[in-house]
Amino acid sequence: GQNIDQPTEMTATEGAIVQINCTYQTSGFNGLFWYQQHAGEAPTFLSYNVLDGLEEKGRFSSFLSRSKGYSYLLLKELQMKDSASYLCAVMDSNYQLIWGAGTKLIIKP
Amino acid sequence: GAVVSQHPSRVICKSGTSVKIECRSLDFQATTMFWYRQFPKQSLMLMATSNEGSKATYEQGVEKDKFLINHASLTLSTLTVTSAHPEDSSFYICSARDIDRPLGETQYFGPGTRLLVL
């Protein structure tokens, strides 16, 4: 079956760095997405990785290792507004997104 | 970037009534739209994939006769929750795929519709 695993909840301190991991097993692979979702709102796109390596975009970076079925989202210089759920999703061979359960990130002052 | 709208943003209805939710792609043609449901503190659950001009594909466990999907044009898909019950109360989110964009930019989410059935 298809499976996406990510931690349920993480806590970090304002100004610090946090890494959210995601492992996956899917039928085919057409890229991995990270989305941010604030409570009561729809997800917003953060990043897309289809090749191995690190993609940096401002304070956020995303890494992919296809051979390991592994990705992480790295958030630097954490701000209180980064408190949200972070969703990992893999696009399978049918171009359908398979979603992880999301990681709730709590930022403390 | 591409914009997807949903209407209404919030609806309260009585048990037994039907509710229609619209999802529109505002500046691109979406041959495929997706309908998700999200219960509090849970992740997105794909309900169905809506293809323009054809029948929707429903995920296992989703009742076709209860959640009617119509994708009559390239910019509009509707989800009708028929005979709604309190357990249908949830956050319903649509997304639309723009096939003219690279894979990494293909799905755009609407703002969601919060349904409360009394």
PDB file of C-alpha atoms in Angstrom:
ATOM      1  CA  GLY A   1       0.000   0.000   0.000  1.00  0.00           C
ATOM      2  CA  GLN A   2       0.918   3.641  -0.110  1.00  0.00           C
ATOM      3  CA  ASN A   3       2.155   5.288   3.040  1.00  0.00           C
ATOM      4  CA  ILE A   4       3.456   8.663   4.118  1.00  0.00           C
ATOM      5  CA  ASP A   5       4.888   9.052   7.629  1.00  0.00           C
ATOM      6  CA  GLN A   6       5.667  12.249   9.467  1.00  0.00           C
ATOM      7  CA  PRO A   7       5.742  13.134  13.160  1.00  0.00           C
ATOM      8  CA  THR A   8       2.434  14.156  14.665  1.00  0.00           C
ATOM      9  CA  GLU A   9       3.684  17.149  16.578  1.00  0.00           C
ATOM     10  CA  MET A  10       6.891  19.085  17.150  1.00  0.00           C
ATOM     11  CA  THR A  11       7.792  22.006  19.382  1.00  0.00           C
ATOM     12  CA  ALA A  12      10.506  24.565  18.728  1.00  0.00           C
ATOM     13  CA  THR A  13      11.633  27.940  20.014  1.00  0.00           C
ATOM     14  CA  GLU A  14      11.265  31.247  18.226  1.00  0.00           C
ATOM     15  CA  GLY A  15      14.456  32.068  16.336  1.00  0.00           C
ATOM     16  CA  ALA A  16      15.636  28.462  16.255  1.00  0.00           C
ATOM     17  CA  ILE A  17      15.760  25.872  13.461  1.00  0.00           C
ATOM     18  CA  VAL A  18      13.482  22.862  13.105  1.00  0.00           C
ATOM     19  CA  GLN A  19      13.538  19.910  10.729  1.00  0.00           C
ATOM     20  CA  ILE A  20      10.356  18.024   9.899  1.00  0.00           C
ATOM     21  CA  ASN A  21      10.933  14.595   8.412  1.00  0.00           C
ATOM     22  CA  CYS A  22       8.782  12.669   5.984  1.00  0.00           C
ATOM     23  CA  THR A  23       9.229   9.106   4.754  1.00  0.00           C
ATOM     24  CA  TYR A  24       7.170   7.592   2.001  1.00  0.00           C
ATOM     25  CA  GLN A  25       6.312   4.408   0.158  1.00  0.00           C
ATOM     26  CA  THR A  26       4.208   5.006  -2.913  1.00  0.00           C
ATOM     27  CA  SER A  27       3.266   3.496  -6.255  1.00  0.00           C
ATOM     28  CA  GLY A  28       5.557   5.524  -8.437  1.00  0.00           C
ATOM     29  CA  PHE A  29       6.964   8.956  -7.776  1.00  0.00           C
ATOM     30  CA  ASN A  30       6.375  12.230  -9.555  1.00  0.00           C
ATOM     31  CA  GLY A  31       7.599  14.554  -6.878  1.00  0.00           C
ATOM     32  CA  LEU A  32       7.155  15.436  -3.229  1.00  0.00           C
ATOM     33  CA  PHE A  33       5.351  18.503  -1.956  1.00  0.00           C
ATOM     34  CA  TRP A  34       5.342  20.367   1.321  1.00  0.00           C
ATOM     35  CA  TYR A  35       2.347  22.475   2.281  1.00  0.00           C
ATOM     36  CA  GLN A  36       1.690  24.723   5.237  1.00  0.00           C
ATOM     37  CA  GLN A  37      -1.761  24.807   6.763  1.00  0.00           C
ATOM     38  CA  HIS A  38      -2.898  27.196   9.457  1.00  0.00           C
ATOM     39  CA  ALA A  39      -5.874  26.150  11.528  1.00  0.00           C
ATOM     40  CA  GLY A  40      -9.140  26.656   9.684  1.00  0.00           C
ATOM     41  CA  GLU A  41      -7.469  27.526   6.412  1.00  0.00           C
ATOM     42  CA  ALA A  42      -6.628  25.671   3.223  1.00  0.00           C
ATOM     43  CA  PRO A  43      -3.079  24.414   2.607  1.00  0.00           C
ATOM     44  CA  THR A  44      -0.598  26.726   0.940  1.00  0.00           C
ATOM     45  CA  PHE A  45       2.224  25.477  -1.244  1.00  0.00           C
ATOM     46  CA  LEU A  46       5.743  25.623   0.181  1.00  0.00           C
ATOM     47  CA  SER A  47       7.991  23.456  -1.961  1.00  0.00           C
ATOM     48  CA  TYR A  48       8.302  20.769  -4.594  1.00  0.00           C
ATOM     49  CA  ASN A  49      11.179  18.308  -4.977  1.00  0.00           C
ATOM     50  CA  VAL A  50      11.476  15.807  -7.785  1.00  0.00           C
ATOM     51  CA  LEU A  51      15.258  15.388  -7.917  1.00  0.00           C
ATOM     52  CA  ASP A  52      17.553  14.459  -5.051  1.00  0.00           C
ATOM     53  CA  GLY A  53      19.036  17.311  -3.130  1.00  0.00           C
ATOM     54  CA  LEU A  54      18.228  20.478  -1.296  1.00  0.00           C
ATOM     55  CA  GLU A  55      15.936  23.231  -2.520  1.00  0.00           C
ATOM     56  CA  GLU A  56      16.244  26.491  -0.649  1.00  0.00           C
ATOM     57  CA  LYS A  57      13.593  29.159  -0.611  1.00  0.00           C
ATOM     58  CA  GLY A  58      14.180  31.901   1.909  1.00  0.00           C
ATOM     59  CA  ARG A  59      13.849  30.605   5.463  1.00  0.00           C
ATOM     60  CA  PHE A  60      12.475  27.295   4.232  1.00  0.00           C
ATOM     61  CA  SER A  61      14.446  24.484   2.593  1.00  0.00           C
ATOM     62  CA  SER A  62      13.338  21.060   1.462  1.00  0.00           C
ATOM     63  CA  PHE A  63      15.486  17.996   0.909  1.00  0.00           C
ATOM     64  CA  LEU A  64      14.771  14.812  -1.000  1.00  0.00           C
ATOM     65  CA  SER A  65      16.434  11.412  -1.212  1.00  0.00           C
ATOM     66  CA  ARG A  66      14.497   9.204  -3.599  1.00  0.00           C
ATOM     67  CA  SER A  67      16.602   6.109  -2.879  1.00  0.00           C
ATOM     68  CA  LYS A  68      15.722   6.395   0.813  1.00  0.00           C
ATOM     69  CA  GLY A  69      12.129   7.490   0.318  1.00  0.00           C
ATOM     70  CA  TYR A  70      12.876  10.420   2.570  1.00  0.00           C
ATOM     71  CA  SER A  71      12.390  14.145   2.677  1.00  0.00           C
ATOM     72  CA  TYR A  72      12.670  16.887   5.230  1.00  0.00           C
ATOM     73  CA  LEU A  73      11.491  20.445   5.529  1.00  0.00           C
ATOM     74  CA  LEU A  74      13.892  22.769   7.302  1.00  0.00           C
ATOM     75  CA  LEU A  75      12.621  25.973   8.813  1.00  0.00           C
ATOM     76  CA  LYS A  76      15.162  28.554   9.952  1.00  0.00           C
ATOM     77  CA  GLU A  77      14.821  31.656  12.107  1.00  0.00           C
ATOM     78  CA  LEU A  78      11.478  30.470  13.360  1.00  0.00           C
ATOM     79  CA  GLN A  79       8.758  33.036  13.845  1.00  0.00           C
ATOM     80  CA  MET A  80       5.561  32.715  15.833  1.00  0.00           C
ATOM     81  CA  LYS A  81       3.573  32.827  12.586  1.00  0.00           C
ATOM     82  CA  ASP A  82       5.254  29.562  11.548  1.00  0.00           C
ATOM     83  CA  SER A  83       3.053  27.754  14.048  1.00  0.00           C
ATOM     84  CA  ALA A  84       0.958  25.597  11.739  1.00  0.00           C
ATOM     85  CA  SER A  85       0.587  22.101  10.408  1.00  0.00           C
ATOM     86  CA  TYR A  86       3.038  21.019   7.740  1.00  0.00           C
ATOM     87  CA  LEU A  87       1.801  18.465   5.241  1.00  0.00           C
ATOM     88  CA  CYS A  88       4.009  16.181   3.196  1.00  0.00           C
ATOM     89  CA  ALA A  89       2.464  14.837  -0.010  1.00  0.00           C
ATOM     90  CA  VAL A  90       3.816  12.603  -2.768  1.00  0.00           C
ATOM     91  CA  MET A  91       2.517  12.601  -6.329  1.00  0.00           C
ATOM     92  CA  ASP A  92       2.238   8.987  -7.417  1.00  0.00           C
ATOM     93  CA  SER A  93       2.406   7.390 -10.857  1.00  0.00           C
ATOM     94  CA  ASN A  94      -1.202   8.436 -11.523  1.00  0.00           C
ATOM     95  CA  TYR A  95      -0.326  12.056 -10.727  1.00  0.00           C
ATOM     96  CA  GLN A  96      -2.465  11.869  -7.630  1.00  0.00           C
ATOM     97  CA  LEU A  97      -1.301  13.400  -4.356  1.00  0.00           C
ATOM     98  CA  ILE A  98      -0.907  10.998  -1.445  1.00  0.00           C
ATOM     99  CA  TRP A  99      -1.012  12.945   1.806  1.00  0.00           C
ATOM    100  CA  GLY A 100       0.712  12.486   5.119  1.00  0.00           C
ATOM    101  CA  ALA A 101      -1.236  13.139   8.292  1.00  0.00           C
ATOM    102  CA  GLY A 102       0.612  16.400   8.871  1.00  0.00           C
ATOM    103  CA  THR A 103       2.977  17.638  11.558  1.00  0.00           C
ATOM    104  CA  LYS A 104       1.681  20.234  13.958  1.00  0.00           C
ATOM    105  CA  LEU A 105       4.493  22.649  14.727  1.00  0.00           C
ATOM    106  CA  ILE A 106       4.248  24.662  17.925  1.00  0.00           C
ATOM    107  CA  ILE A 107       6.546  27.644  18.284  1.00  0.00           C
ATOM    108  CA  LYS A 108       7.277  28.901  21.788  1.00  0.00           C
ATOM    109  CA  PRO A 109       8.657  32.337  22.608  1.00  0.00           C
TER     110      PRO A 109
ATOM    111  CA  GLY B   1      -0.288  32.640  -9.322  1.00  0.00           C
ATOM    112  CA  ALA B   2      -3.416  30.745 -10.166  1.00  0.00           C
ATOM    113  CA  VAL B   3      -6.495  31.326  -8.053  1.00  0.00           C
ATOM    114  CA  VAL B   4      -9.205  28.925  -6.996  1.00  0.00           C
ATOM    115  CA  SER B   5     -12.327  30.165  -5.272  1.00  0.00           C
ATOM    116  CA  GLN B   6     -14.906  28.319  -3.214  1.00  0.00           C
ATOM    117  CA  HIS B   7     -18.396  29.359  -2.312  1.00  0.00           C
ATOM    118  CA  PRO B   8     -19.760  29.540   0.271  1.00  0.00           C
ATOM    119  CA  SER B   9     -16.913  29.878   2.738  1.00  0.00           C
ATOM    120  CA  ARG B  10     -19.134  28.814   5.579  1.00  0.00           C
ATOM    121  CA  VAL B  11     -22.594  27.260   5.767  1.00  0.00           C
ATOM    122  CA  ILE B  12     -24.886  26.128   8.539  1.00  0.00           C
ATOM    123  CA  CYS B  13     -27.819  23.934   7.649  1.00  0.00           C
ATOM    124  CA  LYS B  14     -30.426  21.731   9.221  1.00  0.00           C
ATOM    125  CA  SER B  15     -30.126  17.984   9.209  1.00  0.00           C
ATOM    126  CA  GLY B  16     -31.748  16.453   6.133  1.00  0.00           C
ATOM    127  CA  THR B  17     -31.159  19.383   3.809  1.00  0.00           C
ATOM    128  CA  SER B  18     -28.778  19.473   0.854  1.00  0.00           C
ATOM    129  CA  VAL B  19     -25.856  21.831   0.504  1.00  0.00           C
ATOM    130  CA  LYS B  20     -24.040  22.775  -2.692  1.00  0.00           C
ATOM    131  CA  ILE B  21     -20.433  23.936  -2.668  1.00  0.00           C
ATOM    132  CA  GLU B  22     -18.873  25.530  -5.738  1.00  0.00           C
ATOM    133  CA  CYS B  23     -15.248  25.434  -6.740  1.00  0.00           C
ATOM    134  CA  ARG B  24     -14.018  27.719  -9.501  1.00  0.00           C
ATOM    135  CA  SER B  25     -10.667  28.147 -11.187  1.00  0.00           C
ATOM    136  CA  LEU B  26     -10.497  31.866 -11.884  1.00  0.00           C
ATOM    137  CA  ASP B  27      -7.657  32.276 -14.336  1.00  0.00           C
ATOM    138  CA  PHE B  28      -6.991  28.854 -15.806  1.00  0.00           C
ATOM    139  CA  GLN B  29      -8.826  25.865 -17.160  1.00  0.00           C
ATOM    140  CA  ALA B  30      -8.969  22.942 -14.805  1.00  0.00           C
ATOM    141  CA  THR B  31      -9.702  19.624 -16.452  1.00  0.00           C
ATOM    142  CA  THR B  32      -9.332  17.950 -13.081  1.00  0.00           C
ATOM    143  CA  MET B  33     -10.500  19.100  -9.685  1.00  0.00           C
ATOM    144  CA  PHE B  34     -10.180  17.321  -6.373  1.00  0.00           C
ATOM    145  CA  TRP B  35     -12.503  17.376  -3.401  1.00  0.00           C
ATOM    146  CA  TYR B  36     -11.101  16.870   0.076  1.00  0.00           C
ATOM    147  CA  ARG B  37     -12.640  16.673   3.504  1.00  0.00           C
ATOM    148  CA  GLN B  38     -10.800  17.484   6.679  1.00  0.00           C
ATOM    149  CA  PHE B  39     -12.035  16.785  10.189  1.00  0.00           C
ATOM    150  CA  PRO B  40     -10.584  18.741  13.119  1.00  0.00           C
ATOM    151  CA  LYS B  41      -6.962  17.925  13.861  1.00  0.00           C
ATOM    152  CA  GLN B  42      -6.814  15.424  11.000  1.00  0.00           C
ATOM    153  CA  SER B  43      -5.166  15.545   7.610  1.00  0.00           C
ATOM    154  CA  LEU B  44      -6.793  15.994   4.246  1.00  0.00           C
ATOM    155  CA  MET B  45      -8.823  13.062   3.021  1.00  0.00           C
ATOM    156  CA  LEU B  46      -9.401  12.861  -0.713  1.00  0.00           C
ATOM    157  CA  MET B  47     -13.077  12.253  -1.411  1.00  0.00           C
ATOM    158  CA  ALA B  48     -13.186  12.248  -5.170  1.00  0.00           C
ATOM    159  CA  THR B  49     -11.487  13.314  -8.352  1.00  0.00           C
ATOM    160  CA  SER B  50     -13.652  15.336 -10.681  1.00  0.00           C
ATOM    161  CA  ASN B  51     -12.954  15.315 -14.405  1.00  0.00           C
ATOM    162  CA  GLU B  52     -14.600  17.784 -16.742  1.00  0.00           C
ATOM    163  CA  GLY B  53     -17.285  16.172 -18.836  1.00  0.00           C
ATOM    164  CA  SER B  54     -17.151  12.772 -17.187  1.00  0.00           C
ATOM    165  CA  LYS B  55     -18.173  11.060 -13.989  1.00  0.00           C
ATOM    166  CA  ALA B  56     -16.187  11.677 -10.839  1.00  0.00           C
ATOM    167  CA  THR B  57     -13.960   8.993  -9.384  1.00  0.00           C
ATOM    168  CA  TYR B  58     -14.755   8.414  -5.735  1.00  0.00           C
ATOM    169  CA  GLU B  59     -12.372   7.129  -3.109  1.00  0.00           C
ATOM    170  CA  GLN B  60     -13.187   3.998  -1.218  1.00  0.00           C
ATOM    171  CA  GLY B  61     -15.735   4.596   1.487  1.00  0.00           C
ATOM    172  CA  VAL B  62     -17.179   7.768  -0.010  1.00  0.00           C
ATOM    173  CA  GLU B  63     -20.841   7.452  -0.940  1.00  0.00           C
ATOM    174  CA  LYS B  64     -21.470   8.570  -4.507  1.00  0.00           C
ATOM    175  CA  ASP B  65     -25.166   9.168  -3.934  1.00  0.00           C
ATOM    176  CA  LYS B  66     -24.537  11.290  -0.894  1.00  0.00           C
ATOM    177  CA  PHE B  67     -21.746  13.436  -2.282  1.00  0.00           C
ATOM    178  CA  LEU B  68     -22.766  14.426  -5.784  1.00  0.00           C
ATOM    179  CA  ILE B  69     -20.058  15.939  -7.926  1.00  0.00           C
ATOM    180  CA  ASN B  70     -20.624  17.788 -11.168  1.00  0.00           C
ATOM    181  CA  HIS B  71     -17.794  19.165 -13.275  1.00  0.00           C
ATOM    182  CA  ALA B  72     -19.759  20.722 -16.085  1.00  0.00           C
ATOM    183  CA  SER B  73     -17.184  23.190 -17.329  1.00  0.00           C
ATOM    184  CA  LEU B  74     -13.435  23.671 -17.329  1.00  0.00           C
ATOM    185  CA  THR B  75     -13.679  26.249 -14.566  1.00  0.00           C
ATOM    186  CA  LEU B  76     -16.418  24.938 -12.279  1.00  0.00           C
ATOM    187  CA  SER B  77     -16.973  21.853 -10.176  1.00  0.00           C
ATOM    188  CA  THR B  78     -19.713  21.493  -7.593  1.00  0.00           C
ATOM    189  CA  LEU B  79     -20.060  19.192  -4.610  1.00  0.00           C
ATOM    190  CA  THR B  80     -23.553  18.638  -3.262  1.00  0.00           C
ATOM    191  CA  VAL B  81     -23.907  17.052   0.140  1.00  0.00           C
ATOM    192  CA  THR B  82     -27.349  15.482   0.014  1.00  0.00           C
ATOM    193  CA  SER B  83     -29.458  14.882   3.094  1.00  0.00           C
ATOM    194  CA  ALA B  84     -26.720  16.257   5.302  1.00  0.00           C
ATOM    195  CA  HIS B  85     -26.325  14.947   8.841  1.00  0.00           C
ATOM    196  CA  PRO B  86     -24.289  16.247  11.763  1.00  0.00           C
ATOM    197  CA  GLU B  87     -21.510  13.755  11.023  1.00  0.00           C
ATOM    198  CA  ASP B  88     -21.039  15.465   7.644  1.00  0.00           C
ATOM    199  CA  SER B  89     -19.934  18.619   9.430  1.00  0.00           C
ATOM    200  CA  SER B  90     -16.400  19.196   8.243  1.00  0.00           C
ATOM    201  CA  PHE B  91     -14.052  21.433   6.308  1.00  0.00           C
ATOM    202  CA  TYR B  92     -14.405  20.773   2.581  1.00  0.00           C
ATOM    203  CA  ILE B  93     -11.553  21.888   0.342  1.00  0.00           C
ATOM    204  CA  CYS B  94     -11.260  21.719  -3.416  1.00  0.00           C
ATOM    205  CA  SER B  95      -8.151  21.917  -5.513  1.00  0.00           C
ATOM    206  CA  ALA B  96      -7.771  22.361  -9.230  1.00  0.00           C
ATOM    207  CA  ARG B  97      -5.094  21.093 -11.546  1.00  0.00           C
ATOM    208  CA  ASP B  98      -3.642  23.301 -14.252  1.00  0.00           C
ATOM    209  CA  ILE B  99      -2.181  20.865 -16.750  1.00  0.00           C
ATOM    210  CA  ASP B 100      -0.407  23.628 -18.625  1.00  0.00           C
ATOM    211  CA  ARG B 101       1.904  24.186 -15.684  1.00  0.00           C
ATOM    212  CA  PRO B 102       4.885  22.111 -14.565  1.00  0.00           C
ATOM    213  CA  LEU B 103       4.101  19.257 -12.197  1.00  0.00           C
ATOM    214  CA  GLY B 104       5.370  21.193  -9.230  1.00  0.00           C
ATOM    215  CA  GLU B 105       2.790  23.889  -9.747  1.00  0.00           C
ATOM    216  CA  THR B 106      -0.153  21.816 -10.809  1.00  0.00           C
ATOM    217  CA  GLN B 107      -2.498  21.943  -7.841  1.00  0.00           C
ATOM    218  CA  TYR B 108      -4.068  25.024  -6.400  1.00  0.00           C
ATOM    219  CA  PHE B 109      -6.322  24.948  -3.378  1.00  0.00           C
ATOM    220  CA  GLY B 110      -9.495  26.829  -2.752  1.00  0.00           C
ATOM    221  CA  PRO B 111      -9.948  28.534   0.631  1.00  0.00           C
ATOM    222  CA  GLY B 112     -12.258  25.818   1.903  1.00  0.00           C
ATOM    223  CA  THR B 113     -15.884  25.624   3.005  1.00  0.00           C
ATOM    224  CA  ARG B 114     -16.786  24.971   6.593  1.00  0.00           C
ATOM    225  CA  LEU B 115     -20.031  23.027   6.851  1.00  0.00           C
ATOM    226  CA  LEU B 116     -21.954  22.734  10.093  1.00  0.00           C
ATOM    227  CA  VAL B 117     -25.027  20.528  10.117  1.00  0.00           C
ATOM    228  CA  LEU B 118     -27.326  21.021  13.075  1.00  0.00           C
TER     229      LEU B 118
END
